[in-house]
């Protein structure tokens, strides 16, 4: 199907046409018009002011289980793959930590960011929008890294059950609530 891209006057009918028009694949993806992010879960707060007040004066519980894609990476090259793509250091790679994972091109241009959970020495979970998972998987294949992937797509793209569930407690009373639920201090 041929389509005019935003009045450019150029009709494109294939992916290669779009890449050629943009100059390269990265420029095409980076400058692609994307509509507003479709959040797949209905909001469950009374109003914006109540939510903001809870953040500042109490605590809020976020269910972050359904709106992001999880990419589980496992294999001897898991850390090396993440170090290749990240602009930030992975030097403190160890089990049971989470880090921001800012990934970039070979020329240092930022592609996106995600949260990476280090599950074991050779296993991690990269969480964010679907394009982040695609970027990581592409580079693993391109560079021949010895890793396997288990893609758990966000709820919009996944008719099955999620592999894992994630909750966040945030606000000035959050730590106290977690320690109370834990029955004592959390270390």
Tab-separated table of C-alpha atoms in Angstrom:
chain	number	residue	atom	x	y	z
A	1	UNK	CA	0.000	0.000	0.000
A	2	UNK	CA	1.421	3.375	-0.991
A	3	UNK	CA	1.108	6.236	1.443
A	4	UNK	CA	2.134	9.912	1.346
A	5	UNK	CA	4.210	10.728	4.436
A	6	UNK	CA	2.875	13.961	5.868
A	7	UNK	CA	2.742	15.982	2.674
A	8	UNK	CA	6.352	15.312	1.714
A	9	UNK	CA	5.176	14.587	-1.804
A	10	UNK	CA	7.107	11.325	-1.797
A	11	UNK	CA	5.125	8.123	-1.867
A	12	UNK	CA	6.643	5.232	0.001
A	13	UNK	CA	5.588	1.666	-0.450
A	14	UNK	CA	8.313	-0.303	1.315
A	15	UNK	CA	10.423	-0.136	4.440
A	16	UNK	CA	13.500	0.394	2.262
A	17	UNK	CA	11.821	3.448	0.686
A	18	UNK	CA	11.318	4.933	4.148
A	19	UNK	CA	14.921	4.220	5.142
A	20	UNK	CA	16.177	5.777	1.898
A	21	UNK	CA	14.018	8.861	2.423
A	22	UNK	CA	15.293	9.311	5.997
A	23	UNK	CA	18.940	8.639	5.106
A	24	UNK	CA	19.515	5.664	7.423
A	25	UNK	CA	17.525	3.321	9.691
A	26	UNK	CA	18.313	5.194	12.902
A	27	UNK	CA	17.184	8.544	11.481
A	28	UNK	CA	13.991	6.896	10.254
A	29	UNK	CA	13.219	5.446	13.691
A	30	UNK	CA	14.299	8.497	15.672
A	31	UNK	CA	12.238	10.921	13.570
A	32	UNK	CA	9.231	8.680	12.990
A	33	UNK	CA	5.993	10.372	13.930
A	34	UNK	CA	4.519	8.529	16.855
A	35	UNK	CA	1.233	9.371	18.417
A	36	UNK	CA	0.638	9.598	22.126
A	37	UNK	CA	1.662	6.557	24.119
A	38	UNK	CA	-1.405	4.405	24.600
A	39	UNK	CA	-1.408	3.482	28.265
A	40	UNK	CA	-3.091	0.061	28.460
A	41	UNK	CA	-4.344	0.298	32.040
A	42	UNK	CA	-7.205	2.480	33.253
A	43	UNK	CA	-6.221	5.077	35.851
A	44	UNK	CA	-7.373	4.209	39.369
A	45	UNK	CA	-7.026	7.463	41.275
A	46	UNK	CA	-9.794	9.903	42.163
A	47	UNK	CA	-8.133	12.884	40.560
A	48	UNK	CA	-4.742	14.324	39.775
A	49	UNK	CA	-4.635	16.493	42.924
A	50	UNK	CA	-5.246	13.523	45.243
A	51	UNK	CA	-2.471	11.584	43.535
A	52	UNK	CA	-0.014	14.496	43.824
A	53	UNK	CA	-0.885	15.011	47.493
A	54	UNK	CA	-0.240	11.335	48.242
A	55	UNK	CA	3.164	11.564	46.540
A	56	UNK	CA	4.120	14.544	48.689
A	57	UNK	CA	2.447	13.743	52.016
A	58	UNK	CA	1.733	10.016	52.209
A	59	UNK	CA	2.397	7.143	49.859
A	60	UNK	CA	1.099	5.782	46.575
A	61	UNK	CA	1.088	2.226	45.264
A	62	UNK	CA	1.771	1.827	41.546
A	63	UNK	CA	1.033	-1.374	39.675
A	64	UNK	CA	3.669	-1.334	36.940
A	65	UNK	CA	3.032	-4.882	35.796
A	66	UNK	CA	1.214	-4.332	32.526
A	67	UNK	CA	2.278	-1.201	30.637
A	68	UNK	CA	5.921	-2.026	29.885
A	69	UNK	CA	7.675	-4.792	27.979
A	70	UNK	CA	10.076	-7.101	29.836
A	71	UNK	CA	13.057	-8.539	27.971
A	72	UNK	CA	14.722	-11.335	29.933
A	73	UNK	CA	18.324	-11.891	28.804
A	74	UNK	CA	20.248	-14.989	29.840
A	75	UNK	CA	23.645	-16.344	28.876
A	76	UNK	CA	27.383	-15.908	29.374
A	77	UNK	CA	27.436	-12.654	27.343
A	78	UNK	CA	24.549	-10.894	29.137
A	79	UNK	CA	26.740	-8.355	30.918
A	80	UNK	CA	28.991	-7.784	27.883
A	81	UNK	CA	25.935	-7.043	25.711
A	82	UNK	CA	24.607	-4.521	28.222
A	83	UNK	CA	28.043	-2.902	28.599
A	84	UNK	CA	28.297	-2.512	24.819
A	85	UNK	CA	24.968	-0.706	24.579
A	86	UNK	CA	24.944	1.352	27.789
A	87	UNK	CA	26.370	4.842	28.207
A	88	UNK	CA	26.317	4.349	31.969
A	89	UNK	CA	28.598	1.978	33.852
A	90	UNK	CA	27.693	-1.632	34.533
A	91	UNK	CA	30.756	-2.052	36.803
A	92	UNK	CA	28.690	-2.788	39.920
A	93	UNK	CA	26.806	-5.613	38.161
A	94	UNK	CA	25.508	-7.917	40.871
A	95	UNK	CA	22.400	-9.838	41.738
A	96	UNK	CA	19.319	-8.045	43.096
A	97	UNK	CA	20.088	-4.516	41.944
A	98	UNK	CA	18.308	-2.337	39.424
A	99	UNK	CA	19.879	0.412	37.343
A	100	UNK	CA	18.908	2.890	34.710
A	101	UNK	CA	20.018	1.447	31.375
A	102	UNK	CA	20.693	4.258	28.903
A	103	UNK	CA	21.520	2.692	25.555
A	104	UNK	CA	23.110	4.360	22.582
A	105	UNK	CA	24.391	3.854	19.072
A	106	UNK	CA	28.009	3.018	18.283
A	107	UNK	CA	28.489	6.781	17.772
A	108	UNK	CA	27.152	7.621	21.226
A	109	UNK	CA	23.694	8.863	20.266
A	110	UNK	CA	21.065	7.995	22.863
A	111	UNK	CA	18.436	5.589	21.556
A	112	UNK	CA	16.403	5.270	24.747
A	113	UNK	CA	16.485	4.292	28.353
A	114	UNK	CA	15.078	1.489	30.435
A	115	UNK	CA	15.436	-0.097	33.847
A	116	UNK	CA	17.652	-3.156	34.025
A	117	UNK	CA	17.179	-5.627	36.864
A	118	UNK	CA	20.209	-7.842	37.482
A	119	UNK	CA	18.643	-11.186	38.395
A	120	UNK	CA	21.802	-13.318	38.442
A	121	UNK	CA	25.369	-13.038	37.118
A	122	UNK	CA	24.249	-14.164	33.651
A	123	UNK	CA	20.606	-13.085	33.735
A	124	UNK	CA	18.931	-9.673	33.544
A	125	UNK	CA	15.567	-8.118	32.766
A	126	UNK	CA	15.353	-4.922	30.669
A	127	UNK	CA	12.034	-3.124	31.217
A	128	UNK	CA	10.542	-0.299	29.130
A	129	UNK	CA	8.865	0.390	25.797
A	130	UNK	CA	8.940	-2.347	23.131
A	131	UNK	CA	11.485	-0.529	20.957
A	132	UNK	CA	14.105	-0.858	23.704
A	133	UNK	CA	13.802	-4.646	23.650
A	134	UNK	CA	14.069	-4.645	19.855
A	135	UNK	CA	17.277	-2.577	19.997
A	136	UNK	CA	18.917	-4.944	22.496
A	137	UNK	CA	17.903	-8.096	20.585
A	138	UNK	CA	19.084	-6.611	17.275
A	139	UNK	CA	22.556	-5.876	18.652
A	140	UNK	CA	22.888	-9.264	20.314
A	141	UNK	CA	22.305	-10.895	16.941
A	142	UNK	CA	24.430	-8.370	15.027
A	143	UNK	CA	27.460	-8.891	17.290
A	144	UNK	CA	26.985	-12.626	17.886
A	145	UNK	CA	26.529	-12.484	21.662
A	146	UNK	CA	25.877	-15.802	23.399
A	147	UNK	CA	22.527	-14.919	25.001
A	148	UNK	CA	18.946	-16.124	24.879
A	149	UNK	CA	15.877	-13.925	25.144
A	150	UNK	CA	12.462	-14.364	26.690
A	151	UNK	CA	10.241	-11.485	25.561
A	152	UNK	CA	7.256	-10.730	27.790
A	153	UNK	CA	5.353	-8.047	25.877
A	154	UNK	CA	3.280	-5.331	27.536
A	155	UNK	CA	-0.456	-5.965	27.992
A	156	UNK	CA	-1.392	-4.186	24.734
A	157	UNK	CA	0.655	-6.689	22.738
A	158	UNK	CA	0.201	-9.786	24.894
A	159	UNK	CA	-2.944	-11.860	25.291
A	160	UNK	CA	-1.408	-14.196	27.849
A	161	UNK	CA	-0.358	-13.862	31.467
A	162	UNK	CA	2.668	-11.797	32.378
A	163	UNK	CA	5.788	-13.631	33.489
A	164	UNK	CA	6.225	-11.340	36.489
A	165	UNK	CA	4.526	-8.508	38.328
A	166	UNK	CA	6.026	-5.252	39.559
A	167	UNK	CA	4.768	-2.756	42.131
A	168	UNK	CA	6.214	0.536	43.346
A	169	UNK	CA	5.513	2.335	46.615
A	170	UNK	CA	6.478	6.007	46.498
A	171	UNK	CA	6.166	8.980	48.854
A	172	UNK	CA	7.579	10.114	52.206
A	173	UNK	CA	5.793	7.304	54.093
A	174	UNK	CA	6.758	4.574	51.597
A	175	UNK	CA	9.781	3.177	53.456
A	176	UNK	CA	7.907	3.014	56.763
A	177	UNK	CA	5.027	1.159	55.111
A	178	UNK	CA	7.416	-1.360	53.558
A	179	UNK	CA	9.202	-1.954	56.876
A	180	UNK	CA	5.867	-2.446	58.631
A	181	UNK	CA	4.812	-4.977	55.997
A	182	UNK	CA	8.211	-6.675	56.356
A	183	UNK	CA	7.849	-6.885	60.142
A	184	UNK	CA	11.078	-4.949	60.691
A	185	UNK	CA	13.896	-3.046	59.018
A	186	UNK	CA	14.695	-3.691	55.370
A	187	UNK	CA	18.378	-3.913	54.595
